Amino acid sequence: MPSKIIAKKELIPGRTSLMLLDAPHIAATAKPGNFVILRVGEKGERFPLTIADLDEKKGTITIVFLVMGKSTAVLNAMREGESVFDLCGPLGKATRIHKIGTVVCVGGGTGVAAMHHIAKGHHLAGNHVVAAIGARSENLLLFRRELEAFCDEVLVATDDGSTGHKGLVTEVVEQRLAADKAVGEVVAVGPVPMMSAVVKTVKPFQVPVTVSLNSMMVDGIGMCGACRVSVGGETKFTCVDGPEFDGYLVNFAELQQRLAALKDKEKLSYDNYCKCGHHE
Ligand code: NAD
Ligand code: FES
């Protein structure tokens, strides 16, 4: 069903935006880890976005998206008061949240926004939440203040050292795990190479790792097969079996290959959209 854009904020101009969408039915039932599928127009493709936050009383959900292709560019051109053509959700399995003590929630780039909702869930369950967030530079770092508002610790890494630790987010994760062995779980959301690197980093510490996968999706209900991934040698559908999986079992190389195969098509449709003068 259509959903009105209640508020829009460009977090990183031309690259990443946040929207509050009017979606009372979703806000009333969504849990951390759930996602929605949007369509910006009648003929538009369907694409998934993880719910970054929600306000049950106001009946709104928060989405944060990186402009990657035509559909996200069209969404980014929409203004407050306009409506997305179709919003479907909540979809996917919710994050498995229980009281386990200390949880390290790792977010990279745009994935920090999706991780925010999961971290909040762990905080509300009474866990000690350590957020570890990484971006290429300070101006690309999302949700730092929002995480600082409730997390017990917020560790920051930037590739260029403009704020926090100079280096990859995995380096602060490794330092944190080395400092305190009593970590019950690590959760990672972000680019596939980052999630794969988090698994490799955490493995020597023998801590469980949950990753949230960003597979390509079409129907979001397990019928089309677009979102298939290999987990523990079995084919799983990210939309209904995930989006969260045991990081040690995910075939990241295959997932990366599938996403890369779609990148050229995505770029072509985006370039054509820009050539038509739709993009300033
Ligand atoms: P990016 O490439 O700028 O990376 C952000 C940070 O992640 C880096 O600064 C670094 O700290 C860490 N990182 C990246 N690669 C790493 C590696 N190989 N080893 C260790 N750490 C690494 O991030 P971006 O451009 O904002 O990322 C966008 C990607 O995130 C898109 O591909 C998008 O699909 C994905 N994403 C995933 C989800 C999800 O649910 N998994 C949600 C939102 C976005
Ligand atoms: Fe179609 Fe998952 S999106 S099976």
mmCIF file of C-alpha atoms and ligand atoms in Angstrom:
data_model
loop_
_atom_site.group_PDB
_atom_site.id
_atom_site.type_symbol
_atom_site.label_atom_id
_atom_site.label_comp_id
_atom_site.label_asym_id
_atom_site.label_seq_id
_atom_site.Cartn_x
_atom_site.Cartn_y
_atom_site.Cartn_z
ATOM 1 C CA MET A 1 0.000 0.000 0.000
ATOM 2 C CA PRO A 2 1.182 3.614 -0.519
ATOM 3 C CA SER A 3 3.051 5.323 2.296
ATOM 4 C CA LYS A 4 3.441 9.045 2.870
ATOM 5 C CA ILE A 5 6.881 10.575 3.445
ATOM 6 C CA ILE A 6 6.465 12.379 6.784
ATOM 7 C CA ALA A 7 10.030 13.703 6.896
ATOM 8 C CA LYS A 8 13.145 13.512 4.762
ATOM 9 C CA LYS A 9 16.716 14.403 5.642
ATOM 10 C CA GLU A 10 19.777 14.133 3.430
ATOM 11 C CA LEU A 11 22.346 12.656 5.802
ATOM 12 C CA ILE A 12 25.105 12.770 3.190
ATOM 13 C CA PRO A 13 24.059 15.131 0.369
ATOM 14 C CA GLY A 14 23.423 13.307 -2.902
ATOM 15 C CA ARG A 15 24.444 9.959 -1.384
ATOM 16 C CA THR A 16 22.467 8.899 1.676
ATOM 17 C CA SER A 17 19.043 9.983 2.913
ATOM 18 C CA LEU A 18 16.774 9.221 5.842
ATOM 19 C CA MET A 19 12.993 9.122 5.552
ATOM 20 C CA LEU A 20 10.226 8.791 8.101
ATOM 21 C CA LEU A 21 7.374 6.918 6.452
ATOM 22 C CA ASP A 22 3.796 6.807 7.644
ATOM 23 C CA ALA A 23 3.250 3.077 8.203
ATOM 24 C CA PRO A 24 1.237 2.435 11.386
ATOM 25 C CA HIS A 25 0.601 -1.242 10.599
ATOM 26 C CA ILE A 26 4.341 -1.861 10.137
ATOM 27 C CA ALA A 27 5.404 0.261 13.112
ATOM 28 C CA ALA A 28 3.006 -1.705 15.339
ATOM 29 C CA THR A 29 4.467 -5.119 14.516
ATOM 30 C CA ALA A 30 8.043 -4.694 13.205
ATOM 31 C CA LYS A 31 10.951 -5.965 15.276
ATOM 32 C CA PRO A 32 14.695 -5.292 14.991
ATOM 33 C CA GLY A 33 16.104 -7.088 11.951
ATOM 34 C CA ASN A 34 12.898 -6.812 9.894
ATOM 35 C CA PHE A 35 12.931 -5.081 6.528
ATOM 36 C CA VAL A 36 10.447 -3.555 4.112
ATOM 37 C CA ILE A 37 10.167 -3.769 0.320
ATOM 38 C CA LEU A 38 9.413 -0.581 -1.567
ATOM 39 C CA ARG A 39 8.297 0.355 -5.028
ATOM 40 C CA VAL A 40 8.639 4.017 -5.956
ATOM 41 C CA GLY A 41 6.288 3.849 -8.967
ATOM 42 C CA GLU A 42 3.826 1.475 -10.589
ATOM 43 C CA LYS A 43 6.467 0.117 -12.989
ATOM 44 C CA GLY A 44 9.347 0.434 -10.553
ATOM 45 C CA GLU A 45 11.409 -2.494 -9.276
ATOM 46 C CA ARG A 46 10.882 -3.813 -5.775
ATOM 47 C CA PHE A 47 13.834 -3.298 -3.450
ATOM 48 C CA PRO A 48 14.444 -4.065 0.235
ATOM 49 C CA LEU A 49 15.541 -1.715 3.009
ATOM 50 C CA THR A 50 16.144 -2.699 6.608
ATOM 51 C CA ILE A 51 14.056 -0.759 9.134
ATOM 52 C CA ALA A 52 16.487 1.576 10.943
ATOM 53 C CA ASP A 53 14.019 2.640 13.644
ATOM 54 C CA LEU A 54 10.323 2.976 14.369
ATOM 55 C CA ASP A 55 7.919 4.953 16.489
ATOM 56 C CA GLU A 56 4.900 2.855 17.337
ATOM 57 C CA LYS A 57 2.967 5.781 18.864
ATOM 58 C CA LYS A 58 3.442 8.024 15.814
ATOM 59 C CA GLY A 59 2.990 5.084 13.451
ATOM 60 C CA THR A 60 6.216 5.789 11.548
ATOM 61 C CA ILE A 61 9.215 3.776 10.427
ATOM 62 C CA THR A 62 12.674 5.128 9.571
ATOM 63 C CA ILE A 63 14.508 4.029 6.447
ATOM 64 C CA VAL A 64 18.019 5.060 5.429
ATOM 65 C CA PHE A 65 19.237 4.434 1.901
ATOM 66 C CA LEU A 66 22.305 4.872 -0.222
ATOM 67 C CA VAL A 67 21.625 6.146 -3.744
ATOM 68 C CA MET A 68 22.912 3.181 -5.762
ATOM 69 C CA GLY A 69 20.663 2.826 -8.803
ATOM 70 C CA LYS A 70 17.621 4.299 -10.513
ATOM 71 C CA SER A 71 15.070 3.301 -7.852
ATOM 72 C CA THR A 72 16.996 4.786 -4.940
ATOM 73 C CA ALA A 73 17.691 7.904 -7.046
ATOM 74 C CA VAL A 74 13.944 8.267 -7.727
ATOM 75 C CA LEU A 75 13.230 7.763 -4.019
ATOM 76 C CA ASN A 76 15.844 10.383 -3.150
ATOM 77 C CA ALA A 77 14.164 12.880 -5.484
ATOM 78 C CA MET A 78 10.863 12.534 -3.598
ATOM 79 C CA ARG A 79 9.851 15.167 -1.063
ATOM 80 C CA GLU A 80 8.009 15.316 2.239
ATOM 81 C CA GLY A 81 4.269 14.956 1.679
ATOM 82 C CA GLU A 82 4.676 12.742 -1.387
ATOM 83 C CA SER A 83 3.997 9.010 -1.132
ATOM 84 C CA VAL A 84 6.026 5.983 -2.150
ATOM 85 C CA PHE A 85 3.876 3.883 -4.448
ATOM 86 C CA ASP A 86 4.017 0.707 -2.415
ATOM 87 C CA LEU A 87 5.448 -0.298 0.949
ATOM 88 C CA CYS A 88 5.308 -3.890 2.113
ATOM 89 C CA GLY A 89 6.381 -5.245 5.492
ATOM 90 C CA PRO A 90 7.509 -6.074 8.043
ATOM 91 C CA LEU A 91 9.405 -8.859 6.247
ATOM 92 C CA GLY A 92 12.087 -11.345 7.237
ATOM 93 C CA LYS A 93 12.823 -12.972 10.546
ATOM 94 C CA ALA A 94 13.429 -10.673 13.494
ATOM 95 C CA THR A 95 16.820 -10.600 15.200
ATOM 96 C CA ARG A 96 17.180 -13.285 17.862
ATOM 97 C CA ILE A 97 17.505 -11.119 20.954
ATOM 98 C CA HIS A 98 17.912 -12.478 24.451
ATOM 99 C CA LYS A 99 19.880 -11.571 27.538
ATOM 100 C CA ILE A 100 23.469 -12.621 26.836
ATOM 101 C CA GLY A 101 25.533 -9.939 28.550
ATOM 102 C CA THR A 102 27.800 -8.026 26.189
ATOM 103 C CA VAL A 103 26.958 -7.715 22.494
ATOM 104 C CA VAL A 104 29.213 -6.005 19.951
ATOM 105 C CA CYS A 105 27.129 -4.494 17.134
ATOM 106 C CA VAL A 106 29.278 -3.693 14.110
ATOM 107 C CA GLY A 107 28.096 -1.341 11.357
ATOM 108 C CA GLY A 108 29.897 -0.264 8.214
ATOM 109 C CA GLY A 109 28.847 2.672 5.998
ATOM 110 C CA THR A 110 25.099 2.673 5.367
ATOM 111 C CA GLY A 111 24.819 -0.560 7.343
ATOM 112 C CA VAL A 112 25.209 1.464 10.558
ATOM 113 C CA ALA A 113 21.602 2.663 10.224
ATOM 114 C CA ALA A 114 20.250 -0.897 9.944
ATOM 115 C CA MET A 115 22.471 -1.997 12.822
ATOM 116 C CA HIS A 116 21.004 0.831 14.976
ATOM 117 C CA HIS A 117 17.626 -0.917 15.325
ATOM 118 C CA ILE A 118 19.301 -4.214 16.267
ATOM 119 C CA ALA A 119 21.528 -2.478 18.845
ATOM 120 C CA LYS A 120 18.434 -0.809 20.330
ATOM 121 C CA GLY A 121 16.743 -4.199 20.655
ATOM 122 C CA HIS A 122 19.748 -5.584 22.538
ATOM 123 C CA HIS A 123 19.790 -2.504 24.782
ATOM 124 C CA LEU A 124 16.091 -2.908 25.613
ATOM 125 C CA ALA A 125 16.737 -6.586 26.437
ATOM 126 C CA GLY A 126 19.238 -5.446 29.080
ATOM 127 C CA ASN A 127 22.442 -6.345 27.248
ATOM 128 C CA HIS A 128 25.623 -4.286 27.480
ATOM 129 C CA VAL A 129 25.805 -2.897 23.945
ATOM 130 C CA VAL A 130 29.097 -1.990 22.295
ATOM 131 C CA ALA A 131 28.595 -0.285 18.931
ATOM 132 C CA ALA A 132 31.561 -0.416 16.562
ATOM 133 C CA ILE A 133 30.995 1.806 13.546
ATOM 134 C CA GLY A 134 33.157 2.434 10.512
ATOM 135 C CA ALA A 135 33.130 4.738 7.512
ATOM 136 C CA ARG A 136 35.643 5.967 5.002
ATOM 137 C CA SER A 137 35.596 9.454 6.522
ATOM 138 C CA GLU A 138 33.908 11.434 9.333
ATOM 139 C CA ASN A 139 31.396 13.040 6.944
ATOM 140 C CA LEU A 140 30.216 9.547 5.894
ATOM 141 C CA LEU A 141 29.700 8.304 9.447
ATOM 142 C CA LEU A 142 26.012 7.724 10.226
ATOM 143 C CA PHE A 143 23.997 7.532 13.463
ATOM 144 C CA ARG A 144 26.905 8.220 15.830
ATOM 145 C CA ARG A 145 24.840 10.509 18.070
ATOM 146 C CA GLU A 146 21.810 8.200 17.968
ATOM 147 C CA LEU A 147 23.955 5.256 19.080
ATOM 148 C CA GLU A 148 25.726 7.301 21.758
ATOM 149 C CA ALA A 149 22.286 8.051 23.243
ATOM 150 C CA PHE A 150 21.771 4.454 24.437
ATOM 151 C CA CYS A 151 24.827 2.279 23.770
ATOM 152 C CA ASP A 152 27.185 1.533 26.640
ATOM 153 C CA GLU A 153 30.213 2.054 24.398
ATOM 154 C CA VAL A 154 30.595 3.497 20.898
ATOM 155 C CA LEU A 155 33.832 2.688 19.075
ATOM 156 C CA VAL A 156 34.541 4.632 15.903
ATOM 157 C CA ALA A 157 36.886 3.927 12.997
ATOM 158 C CA THR A 158 37.448 5.902 9.813
ATOM 159 C CA ASP A 159 39.657 4.817 6.940
ATOM 160 C CA ASP A 160 41.288 8.275 6.777
ATOM 161 C CA GLY A 161 41.494 8.854 10.543
ATOM 162 C CA SER A 162 39.314 12.014 10.392
ATOM 163 C CA THR A 163 37.636 10.806 13.594
ATOM 164 C CA GLY A 164 38.166 7.831 15.890
ATOM 165 C CA HIS A 165 40.619 5.036 15.141
ATOM 166 C CA LYS A 166 42.418 5.389 11.792
ATOM 167 C CA GLY A 167 41.676 2.139 9.979
ATOM 168 C CA LEU A 168 38.969 -0.431 9.382
ATOM 169 C CA VAL A 169 36.116 -1.117 11.792
ATOM 170 C CA THR A 170 37.391 -4.695 12.168
ATOM 171 C CA GLU A 171 40.502 -3.319 13.877
ATOM 172 C CA VAL A 172 38.465 -1.746 16.710
ATOM 173 C CA VAL A 173 36.404 -4.942 16.968
ATOM 174 C CA GLU A 174 39.592 -6.979 17.386
ATOM 175 C CA GLN A 175 40.950 -4.583 20.038
ATOM 176 C CA ARG A 176 37.644 -4.691 21.931
ATOM 177 C CA LEU A 177 37.451 -8.493 21.891
ATOM 178 C CA ALA A 178 41.061 -8.767 23.018
ATOM 179 C CA ALA A 179 40.344 -6.420 25.943
ATOM 180 C CA ASP A 180 37.324 -8.334 27.252
ATOM 181 C CA LYS A 181 36.780 -12.019 26.589
ATOM 182 C CA ALA A 182 33.236 -11.986 27.990
ATOM 183 C CA VAL A 183 31.458 -11.001 24.779
ATOM 184 C CA GLY A 184 28.383 -13.134 24.084
ATOM 185 C CA GLU A 185 27.743 -12.255 20.447
ATOM 186 C CA VAL A 186 28.899 -10.066 17.576
ATOM 187 C CA VAL A 187 26.361 -8.735 15.063
ATOM 188 C CA ALA A 188 27.553 -7.218 11.767
ATOM 189 C CA VAL A 189 25.681 -5.174 9.159
ATOM 190 C CA GLY A 190 27.340 -3.498 6.183
ATOM 191 C CA PRO A 191 29.151 -4.188 2.939
ATOM 192 C CA VAL A 192 29.751 -7.901 2.221
ATOM 193 C CA PRO A 193 33.584 -7.618 2.399
ATOM 194 C CA MET A 194 33.186 -6.020 5.844
ATOM 195 C CA MET A 195 30.880 -8.753 7.159
ATOM 196 C CA SER A 196 33.232 -11.408 5.801
ATOM 197 C CA ALA A 197 36.180 -9.637 7.467
ATOM 198 C CA VAL A 198 34.271 -9.405 10.775
ATOM 199 C CA VAL A 199 33.789 -13.185 10.749
ATOM 200 C CA LYS A 200 37.530 -13.749 10.145
ATOM 201 C CA THR A 201 38.422 -11.253 12.886
ATOM 202 C CA VAL A 202 36.085 -12.748 15.490
ATOM 203 C CA LYS A 203 36.769 -16.433 14.764
ATOM 204 C CA PRO A 204 39.929 -16.723 16.941
ATOM 205 C CA PHE A 205 37.889 -15.401 19.899
ATOM 206 C CA GLN A 206 35.255 -18.148 19.385
ATOM 207 C CA VAL A 207 32.352 -15.726 19.718
ATOM 208 C CA PRO A 208 29.143 -16.309 17.675
ATOM 209 C CA VAL A 209 28.709 -13.867 14.761
ATOM 210 C CA THR A 210 25.363 -12.922 13.225
ATOM 211 C CA VAL A 211 25.373 -11.120 9.864
ATOM 212 C CA SER A 212 22.514 -9.318 8.110
ATOM 213 C CA LEU A 213 22.677 -9.997 4.368
ATOM 214 C CA ASN A 214 21.787 -7.476 1.683
ATOM 215 C CA SER A 215 20.902 -9.864 -1.148
ATOM 216 C CA MET A 216 19.047 -8.728 -4.240
ATOM 217 C CA MET A 217 15.295 -9.267 -3.703
ATOM 218 C CA VAL A 218 12.179 -9.244 -5.853
ATOM 219 C CA ASP A 219 9.065 -10.637 -4.162
ATOM 220 C CA GLY A 220 10.404 -10.811 -0.601
ATOM 221 C CA ILE A 221 8.207 -13.798 0.237
ATOM 222 C CA GLY A 222 10.305 -16.770 -0.833
ATOM 223 C CA MET A 223 8.781 -17.394 -4.269
ATOM 224 C CA CYS A 224 11.189 -15.928 -6.854
ATOM 225 C CA GLY A 225 14.586 -17.212 -5.690
ATOM 226 C CA ALA A 226 16.344 -13.888 -6.365
ATOM 227 C CA CYS A 227 17.751 -13.637 -2.855
ATOM 228 C CA ARG A 228 19.239 -17.117 -2.585
ATOM 229 C CA VAL A 229 22.434 -17.539 -0.610
ATOM 230 C CA SER A 230 24.494 -20.543 0.445
ATOM 231 C CA VAL A 231 24.570 -21.047 4.192
ATOM 232 C CA GLY A 232 26.298 -24.125 5.595
ATOM 233 C CA GLY A 233 26.228 -25.691 2.111
ATOM 234 C CA GLU A 234 22.449 -25.308 1.816
ATOM 235 C CA THR A 235 20.504 -22.857 -0.321
ATOM 236 C CA LYS A 236 18.595 -20.362 1.790
ATOM 237 C CA PHE A 237 16.376 -17.445 0.856
ATOM 238 C CA THR A 238 17.475 -14.220 2.535
ATOM 239 C CA CYS A 239 13.916 -12.834 2.541
ATOM 240 C CA VAL A 240 12.245 -15.623 4.506
ATOM 241 C CA ASP A 241 15.097 -17.601 6.117
ATOM 242 C CA GLY A 242 17.018 -14.381 6.957
ATOM 243 C CA PRO A 243 18.106 -11.674 6.521
ATOM 244 C CA GLU A 244 20.262 -12.690 9.509
ATOM 245 C CA PHE A 245 22.411 -15.807 9.429
ATOM 246 C CA ASP A 246 25.249 -17.421 11.325
ATOM 247 C CA GLY A 247 28.253 -15.589 9.829
ATOM 248 C CA TYR A 248 30.495 -18.656 10.069
ATOM 249 C CA LEU A 249 28.234 -20.559 7.654
ATOM 250 C CA VAL A 250 27.667 -17.910 4.948
ATOM 251 C CA ASN A 251 29.365 -18.269 1.560
ATOM 252 C CA PHE A 252 30.379 -14.599 1.233
ATOM 253 C CA ALA A 253 32.387 -15.125 -1.989
ATOM 254 C CA GLU A 254 29.276 -16.399 -3.800
ATOM 255 C CA LEU A 255 27.128 -13.566 -2.412
ATOM 256 C CA GLN A 256 29.709 -10.976 -3.484
ATOM 257 C CA GLN A 257 29.817 -12.506 -6.977
ATOM 258 C CA ARG A 258 26.022 -12.367 -7.316
ATOM 259 C CA LEU A 259 25.877 -8.751 -6.162
ATOM 260 C CA ALA A 260 28.755 -7.756 -8.479
ATOM 261 C CA ALA A 261 26.932 -9.307 -11.468
ATOM 262 C CA LEU A 262 24.005 -6.967 -10.788
ATOM 263 C CA LYS A 263 26.141 -3.854 -10.229
ATOM 264 C CA ASP A 264 26.715 -3.159 -13.973
ATOM 265 C CA LYS A 265 22.962 -3.333 -14.689
ATOM 266 C CA GLU A 266 22.252 -1.064 -11.725
ATOM 267 C CA LYS A 267 24.829 1.477 -12.927
ATOM 268 C CA LEU A 268 23.428 1.414 -16.471
ATOM 269 C CA SER A 269 19.870 2.137 -15.323
ATOM 270 C CA TYR A 270 21.160 4.892 -13.015
ATOM 271 C CA ASP A 271 23.261 6.467 -15.811
ATOM 272 C CA ASN A 272 20.270 6.400 -18.185
ATOM 273 C CA TYR A 273 18.094 7.992 -15.502
ATOM 274 C CA CYS A 274 20.671 10.775 -14.984
ATOM 275 C CA LYS A 275 21.103 11.291 -18.769
ATOM 276 C CA CYS A 276 17.362 11.918 -19.037
ATOM 277 C CA GLY A 277 17.918 14.993 -16.874
ATOM 278 C CA HIS A 278 16.175 13.595 -13.803
ATOM 279 C CA HIS A 279 19.202 14.157 -11.624
ATOM 280 C CA GLU A 280 20.615 17.521 -10.737
HETATM 281 P P1 NAD B 1 32.090 1.393 2.711
HETATM 282 O O1 NAD B 1 32.521 0.552 1.580
HETATM 283 O O2 NAD B 1 32.413 2.824 2.708
HETATM 284 O O3 NAD B 1 32.611 0.708 4.053
HETATM 285 C C1 NAD B 1 32.260 1.221 5.322
HETATM 286 C C2 NAD B 1 33.215 0.721 6.351
HETATM 287 O O4 NAD B 1 33.116 -0.701 6.450
HETATM 288 C C3 NAD B 1 34.686 1.003 6.070
HETATM 289 O O5 NAD B 1 35.030 2.324 6.438
HETATM 290 C C4 NAD B 1 35.365 -0.047 6.915
HETATM 291 O O6 NAD B 1 35.463 0.327 8.264
HETATM 292 C C5 NAD B 1 34.395 -1.225 6.797
HETATM 293 N N1 NAD B 1 34.861 -2.123 5.747
HETATM 294 C C6 NAD B 1 34.561 -2.091 4.416
HETATM 295 N N2 NAD B 1 35.193 -3.084 3.779
HETATM 296 C C7 NAD B 1 35.930 -3.744 4.706
HETATM 297 C C8 NAD B 1 36.806 -4.860 4.663
HETATM 298 N N3 NAD B 1 37.075 -5.500 3.526
HETATM 299 N N4 NAD B 1 37.374 -5.258 5.829
HETATM 300 C C9 NAD B 1 37.103 -4.641 6.993
HETATM 301 N N5 NAD B 1 36.267 -3.583 7.105
HETATM 302 C C10 NAD B 1 35.705 -3.136 5.975
HETATM 303 O O7 NAD B 1 30.536 1.282 2.953
HETATM 304 P P2 NAD B 1 29.355 1.845 2.080
HETATM 305 O O8 NAD B 1 29.820 2.254 0.724
HETATM 306 O O9 NAD B 1 28.521 2.770 2.841
HETATM 307 O O10 NAD B 1 28.599 0.456 2.005
HETATM 308 C C11 NAD B 1 27.559 0.314 1.277
HETATM 309 C C12 NAD B 1 27.287 -1.174 1.189
HETATM 310 O O11 NAD B 1 26.684 -1.631 2.411
HETATM 311 C C13 NAD B 1 26.372 -1.462 0.065
HETATM 312 O O12 NAD B 1 26.919 -2.532 -0.662
HETATM 313 C C14 NAD B 1 25.104 -1.845 0.764
HETATM 314 O O13 NAD B 1 24.380 -2.795 0.014
HETATM 315 C C15 NAD B 1 25.604 -2.415 2.058
HETATM 316 N N6 NAD B 1 24.549 -2.381 3.090
HETATM 317 C C16 NAD B 1 24.253 -3.550 3.680
HETATM 318 C C17 NAD B 1 23.221 -3.620 4.569
HETATM 319 C C18 NAD B 1 22.871 -4.942 5.134
HETATM 320 O O14 NAD B 1 21.762 -5.137 5.568
HETATM 321 N N7 NAD B 1 23.816 -5.869 5.156
HETATM 322 C C19 NAD B 1 22.519 -2.476 4.957
HETATM 323 C C20 NAD B 1 22.889 -1.274 4.380
HETATM 324 C C21 NAD B 1 23.914 -1.242 3.433
HETATM 325 FE FE1 FES B 2 12.189 -13.749 -3.883
HETATM 326 FE FE2 FES B 2 13.522 -13.959 -1.620
HETATM 327 S S1 FES B 2 13.134 -12.175 -2.741
HETATM 328 S S2 FES B 2 12.710 -15.560 -2.803
#
